[in-house]
GROMACS .gro file of C-alpha atoms in nm:
model
  260
    1UNK     CA    1   0.000   0.000   0.000
    2UNK     CA    2   0.114   0.352  -0.070
    3UNK     CA    3   0.241   0.543   0.228
    4UNK     CA    4  -0.053   0.785   0.221
    5UNK     CA    5  -0.378   0.765   0.030
    6UNK     CA    6  -0.746   0.835   0.060
    7UNK     CA    7  -1.027   1.063  -0.048
    8UNK     CA    8  -1.342   1.228   0.080
    9UNK     CA    9  -1.179   1.325   0.407
   10UNK     CA   10  -1.013   0.991   0.488
   11UNK     CA   11  -0.637   0.938   0.485
   12UNK     CA   12  -0.464   0.603   0.511
   13UNK     CA   13  -0.096   0.537   0.582
   14UNK     CA   14   0.116   0.234   0.673
   15UNK     CA   15   0.441   0.256   0.868
   16UNK     CA   16   0.634   0.005   1.079
   17UNK     CA   17   0.359  -0.256   1.060
   18UNK     CA   18   0.079  -0.022   1.169
   19UNK     CA   19  -0.194   0.109   0.942
   20UNK     CA   20  -0.347   0.444   1.037
   21UNK     CA   21  -0.679   0.572   0.906
   22UNK     CA   22  -0.730   0.941   0.979
   23UNK     CA   23  -1.070   1.107   0.958
   24UNK     CA   24  -0.965   1.441   0.808
   25UNK     CA   25  -1.245   1.694   0.786
   26UNK     CA   26  -1.152   1.935   1.067
   27UNK     CA   27  -1.375   2.218   0.943
   28UNK     CA   28  -1.672   1.998   1.047
   29UNK     CA   29  -1.500   1.837   1.345
   30UNK     CA   30  -1.447   1.533   1.124
   31UNK     CA   31  -1.817   1.468   1.069
   32UNK     CA   32  -1.847   1.176   0.827
   33UNK     CA   33  -2.008   1.238   0.490
   34UNK     CA   34  -2.189   0.962   0.304
   35UNK     CA   35  -1.886   0.915   0.079
   36UNK     CA   36  -1.658   0.884   0.382
   37UNK     CA   37  -1.881   0.614   0.533
   38UNK     CA   38  -1.864   0.431   0.199
   39UNK     CA   39  -1.487   0.467   0.174
   40UNK     CA   40  -1.397   0.341   0.521
   41UNK     CA   41  -1.472  -0.030   0.451
   42UNK     CA   42  -1.271  -0.003   0.127
   43UNK     CA   43  -0.965   0.122   0.314
   44UNK     CA   44  -1.006  -0.146   0.579
   45UNK     CA   45  -1.019  -0.416   0.310
   46UNK     CA   46  -0.691  -0.286   0.167
   47UNK     CA   47  -0.526  -0.290   0.507
   48UNK     CA   48  -0.656  -0.640   0.578
   49UNK     CA   49  -0.501  -0.761   0.252
   50UNK     CA   50  -0.163  -0.603   0.336
   51UNK     CA   51   0.036  -0.875   0.513
   52UNK     CA   52   0.279  -0.615   0.650
   53UNK     CA   53   0.002  -0.459   0.860
   54UNK     CA   54  -0.006  -0.593   1.217
   55UNK     CA   55  -0.252  -0.346   1.371
   56UNK     CA   56  -0.471  -0.052   1.270
   57UNK     CA   57  -0.522   0.283   1.439
   58UNK     CA   58  -0.834   0.492   1.374
   59UNK     CA   59  -0.802   0.858   1.463
   60UNK     CA   60  -0.906   1.209   1.367
   61UNK     CA   61  -0.725   1.517   1.242
   62UNK     CA   62  -0.724   1.867   1.388
   63UNK     CA   63  -0.783   1.781   1.753
   64UNK     CA   64  -1.111   1.591   1.724
   65UNK     CA   65  -1.186   1.223   1.667
   66UNK     CA   66  -1.523   1.246   1.492
   67UNK     CA   67  -1.838   1.449   1.554
   68UNK     CA   68  -2.053   1.178   1.396
   69UNK     CA   69  -2.247   1.167   1.072
   70UNK     CA   70  -2.283   1.482   0.865
   71UNK     CA   71  -2.641   1.578   0.950
   72UNK     CA   72  -2.688   1.748   0.611
   73UNK     CA   73  -2.637   1.406   0.446
   74UNK     CA   74  -2.828   1.199   0.700
   75UNK     CA   75  -3.096   1.088   0.455
   76UNK     CA   76  -2.829   0.939   0.228
   77UNK     CA   77  -2.631   0.788   0.515
   78UNK     CA   78  -2.940   0.619   0.658
   79UNK     CA   79  -3.072   0.493   0.325
   80UNK     CA   80  -2.909   0.177   0.190
   81UNK     CA   81  -3.040  -0.153   0.060
   82UNK     CA   82  -2.845  -0.358   0.317
   83UNK     CA   83  -2.844  -0.117   0.609
   84UNK     CA   84  -2.727   0.226   0.709
   85UNK     CA   85  -2.391   0.331   0.566
   86UNK     CA   86  -2.271   0.400   0.921
   87UNK     CA   87  -2.366   0.047   1.027
   88UNK     CA   88  -2.182  -0.107   0.732
   89UNK     CA   89  -1.870   0.095   0.819
   90UNK     CA   90  -1.899   0.006   1.187
   91UNK     CA   91  -1.928  -0.362   1.103
   92UNK     CA   92  -1.621  -0.337   0.878
   93UNK     CA   93  -1.421  -0.192   1.169
   94UNK     CA   94  -1.544  -0.460   1.408
   95UNK     CA   95  -1.473  -0.741   1.159
   96UNK     CA   96  -1.115  -0.632   1.087
   97UNK     CA   97  -0.915  -0.948   1.168
   98UNK     CA   98  -0.620  -0.782   1.344
   99UNK     CA   99  -0.602  -0.552   1.649
  100UNK     CA  100  -0.768  -0.212   1.610
  101UNK     CA  101  -0.713   0.090   1.835
  102UNK     CA  102  -0.902   0.420   1.846
  103UNK     CA  103  -0.680   0.718   1.932
  104UNK     CA  104  -0.923   0.984   2.054
  105UNK     CA  105  -0.890   1.357   2.105
  106UNK     CA  106  -1.160   1.619   2.133
  107UNK     CA  107  -1.512   1.520   2.036
  108UNK     CA  108  -1.608   1.156   1.985
  109UNK     CA  109  -1.981   1.185   1.935
  110UNK     CA  110  -2.264   0.998   1.761
  111UNK     CA  111  -2.127   0.800   1.469
  112UNK     CA  112  -1.777   0.881   1.591
  113UNK     CA  113  -1.848   0.700   1.917
  114UNK     CA  114  -2.004   0.420   1.712
  115UNK     CA  115  -1.674   0.377   1.526
  116UNK     CA  116  -1.466   0.397   1.844
  117UNK     CA  117  -1.677   0.130   2.014
  118UNK     CA  118  -1.627  -0.095   1.709
  119UNK     CA  119  -1.249  -0.084   1.766
  120UNK     CA  120  -1.089  -0.340   1.996
  121UNK     CA  121  -0.935  -0.078   2.225
  122UNK     CA  122  -0.982   0.293   2.292
  123UNK     CA  123  -0.717   0.535   2.422
  124UNK     CA  124  -0.823   0.896   2.482
  125UNK     CA  125  -0.689   1.230   2.592
  126UNK     CA  126  -0.813   1.337   2.935
  127UNK     CA  127  -0.998   1.633   2.782
  128UNK     CA  128  -1.183   1.424   2.519
  129UNK     CA  129  -1.563   1.430   2.516
  130UNK     CA  130  -1.807   1.148   2.434
  131UNK     CA  131  -2.173   1.121   2.349
  132UNK     CA  132  -2.425   0.905   2.164
  133UNK     CA  133  -2.693   1.145   2.048
  134UNK     CA  134  -2.983   0.985   1.852
  135UNK     CA  135  -3.227   1.106   2.120
  136UNK     CA  136  -3.152   1.463   2.008
  137UNK     CA  137  -3.273   1.375   1.658
  138UNK     CA  138  -3.552   1.127   1.722
  139UNK     CA  139  -3.347   0.847   1.565
  140UNK     CA  140  -3.347   0.484   1.677
  141UNK     CA  141  -2.986   0.382   1.731
  142UNK     CA  142  -2.891   0.085   1.506
  143UNK     CA  143  -2.940  -0.255   1.668
  144UNK     CA  144  -2.586  -0.376   1.593
  145UNK     CA  145  -2.433  -0.063   1.744
  146UNK     CA  146  -2.661  -0.088   2.049
  147UNK     CA  147  -2.566  -0.452   2.105
  148UNK     CA  148  -2.196  -0.371   2.077
  149UNK     CA  149  -2.231  -0.080   2.321
  150UNK     CA  150  -2.420  -0.298   2.572
  151UNK     CA  151  -2.152  -0.567   2.554
  152UNK     CA  152  -1.886  -0.303   2.621
  153UNK     CA  153  -2.037  -0.093   2.901
  154UNK     CA  154  -2.340  -0.292   3.020
  155UNK     CA  155  -2.714  -0.220   2.991
  156UNK     CA  156  -2.740   0.055   3.254
  157UNK     CA  157  -2.450   0.265   3.122
  158UNK     CA  158  -2.572   0.216   2.766
  159UNK     CA  159  -2.920   0.339   2.862
  160UNK     CA  160  -2.769   0.643   3.036
  161UNK     CA  161  -2.582   0.744   2.722
  162UNK     CA  162  -2.870   0.672   2.485
  163UNK     CA  163  -3.153   0.813   2.698
  164UNK     CA  164  -2.978   1.141   2.781
  165UNK     CA  165  -2.765   1.202   2.470
  166UNK     CA  166  -2.543   1.392   2.716
  167UNK     CA  167  -2.180   1.466   2.641
  168UNK     CA  168  -1.962   1.303   2.909
  169UNK     CA  169  -1.598   1.355   2.991
  170UNK     CA  170  -1.315   1.105   2.956
  171UNK     CA  171  -1.318   1.025   3.329
  172UNK     CA  172  -1.683   0.919   3.301
  173UNK     CA  173  -1.609   0.718   2.986
  174UNK     CA  174  -1.319   0.541   3.157
  175UNK     CA  175  -1.527   0.466   3.467
  176UNK     CA  176  -1.806   0.291   3.271
  177UNK     CA  177  -1.563   0.093   3.055
  178UNK     CA  178  -1.605   0.290   2.733
  179UNK     CA  179  -1.230   0.358   2.740
  180UNK     CA  180  -0.928   0.141   2.814
  181UNK     CA  181  -0.697   0.425   2.910
  182UNK     CA  182  -0.678   0.803   2.937
  183UNK     CA  183  -0.361   1.007   2.900
  184UNK     CA  184  -0.274   1.377   2.935
  185UNK     CA  185  -0.388   1.605   2.655
  186UNK     CA  186  -0.144   1.611   2.365
  187UNK     CA  187   0.005   1.268   2.437
  188UNK     CA  188  -0.252   1.021   2.305
  189UNK     CA  189  -0.081   0.967   1.970
  190UNK     CA  190   0.254   0.902   2.137
  191UNK     CA  191   0.090   0.656   2.377
  192UNK     CA  192  -0.091   0.472   2.097
  193UNK     CA  193   0.227   0.462   1.887
  194UNK     CA  194   0.415   0.305   2.177
  195UNK     CA  195   0.135   0.056   2.242
  196UNK     CA  196   0.101  -0.052   1.879
  197UNK     CA  197   0.479  -0.080   1.852
  198UNK     CA  198   0.458  -0.334   2.134
  199UNK     CA  199   0.175  -0.516   1.953
  200UNK     CA  200   0.394  -0.561   1.645
  201UNK     CA  201   0.648  -0.756   1.853
  202UNK     CA  202   0.390  -1.005   1.980
  203UNK     CA  203   0.246  -1.310   1.806
  204UNK     CA  204  -0.010  -1.202   1.550
  205UNK     CA  205  -0.149  -1.556   1.557
  206UNK     CA  206  -0.223  -1.519   1.929
  207UNK     CA  207  -0.377  -1.175   1.875
  208UNK     CA  208  -0.600  -1.281   1.585
  209UNK     CA  209  -0.712  -1.596   1.765
  210UNK     CA  210  -0.783  -1.396   2.079
  211UNK     CA  211  -0.989  -1.141   1.888
  212UNK     CA  212  -1.187  -1.410   1.709
  213UNK     CA  213  -1.256  -1.612   2.022
  214UNK     CA  214  -1.331  -1.318   2.254
  215UNK     CA  215  -1.570  -1.157   2.003
  216UNK     CA  216  -1.747  -1.491   1.955
  217UNK     CA  217  -1.787  -1.540   2.329
  218UNK     CA  218  -1.907  -1.181   2.375
  219UNK     CA  219  -2.171  -1.237   2.107
  220UNK     CA  220  -2.287  -1.549   2.295
  221UNK     CA  221  -2.213  -1.780   2.002
  222UNK     CA  222  -2.066  -2.134   2.022
  223UNK     CA  223  -1.688  -2.126   2.037
  224UNK     CA  224  -1.572  -2.489   2.048
  225UNK     CA  225  -1.521  -2.541   1.672
  226UNK     CA  226  -1.354  -2.202   1.642
  227UNK     CA  227  -1.106  -2.284   1.918
  228UNK     CA  228  -1.022  -2.616   1.752
  229UNK     CA  229  -0.953  -2.441   1.422
  230UNK     CA  230  -0.716  -2.198   1.591
  231UNK     CA  231  -0.538  -2.482   1.774
  232UNK     CA  232  -0.486  -2.646   1.433
  233UNK     CA  233  -0.339  -2.317   1.311
  234UNK     CA  234  -0.098  -2.315   1.607
  235UNK     CA  235   0.022  -2.664   1.516
  236UNK     CA  236   0.070  -2.565   1.150
  237UNK     CA  237   0.248  -2.239   1.229
  238UNK     CA  238   0.589  -2.177   1.378
  239UNK     CA  239   0.519  -1.911   1.638
  240UNK     CA  240   0.525  -2.144   1.939
  241UNK     CA  241   0.868  -2.285   1.853
  242UNK     CA  242   1.001  -1.934   1.795
  243UNK     CA  243   0.851  -1.804   2.118
  244UNK     CA  244   1.001  -2.086   2.325
  245UNK     CA  245   1.342  -2.051   2.157
  246UNK     CA  246   1.344  -1.676   2.214
  247UNK     CA  247   1.253  -1.722   2.579
  248UNK     CA  248   1.531  -1.978   2.636
  249UNK     CA  249   1.783  -1.766   2.445
  250UNK     CA  250   1.674  -1.447   2.624
  251UNK     CA  251   1.609  -1.256   2.305
  252UNK     CA  252   1.318  -1.083   2.136
  253UNK     CA  253   1.107  -1.333   1.939
  254UNK     CA  254   1.073  -1.297   1.562
  255UNK     CA  255   0.727  -1.429   1.495
  256UNK     CA  256   0.650  -1.509   1.132
  257UNK     CA  257   0.278  -1.593   1.120
  258UNK     CA  258   0.114  -1.324   0.908
  259UNK     CA  259  -0.239  -1.452   0.859
  260UNK     CA  260  -0.413  -1.688   0.625
   0.00000   0.00000   0.00000
């Protein structure tokens, strides 16, 4: 993949095994247009096909993560033969087979929060702000997004956010489990870069298996056959032998499994 590409307010770059998708529409606090919702799954497919990519970061430009869907294009965003464009993009983020991390500054509201929740992990600046706001518009929040939110923060916290449509601070978001970690303002990108650099040194096989199995358990689906398939993959791959050798030789492992 080229080092930097994208259109319609999305930029995509790959460096040192990490793909970064940046929502870049700062004049509208990175509100997502219909074309941007359509483009996001395309960029994710390209990153998934790139065997050099070990993790993906989703972030925003200009000091905000994403203020949600562009209200002026809401009729287009919410009209699609197979579901809302925002739901299709959210599902593409959630289905990405490798670790995904949201790096959040400023506002993370509406569809922006929907995208952040679809990531595996969320790191935010201490002055970031969060809200899920369909109650301000008389919209029914999509079922898939509601289910994912409930699995993350629980029914009571989900109802609080959805009933009130209030904007909450990062401390509140961390307390209810919406966030994994908060860091001082201006440092979130450095923290996420350090964290993803660590991820690239670990076994991608372990990470992908973990993601697959944890998401299946969280969705209350049978997991036995899935676990067996991943154990077969462990036997076929070489990561275990490399991990044991590295441990005995007191060196950094050089894992080679890069996906199917």
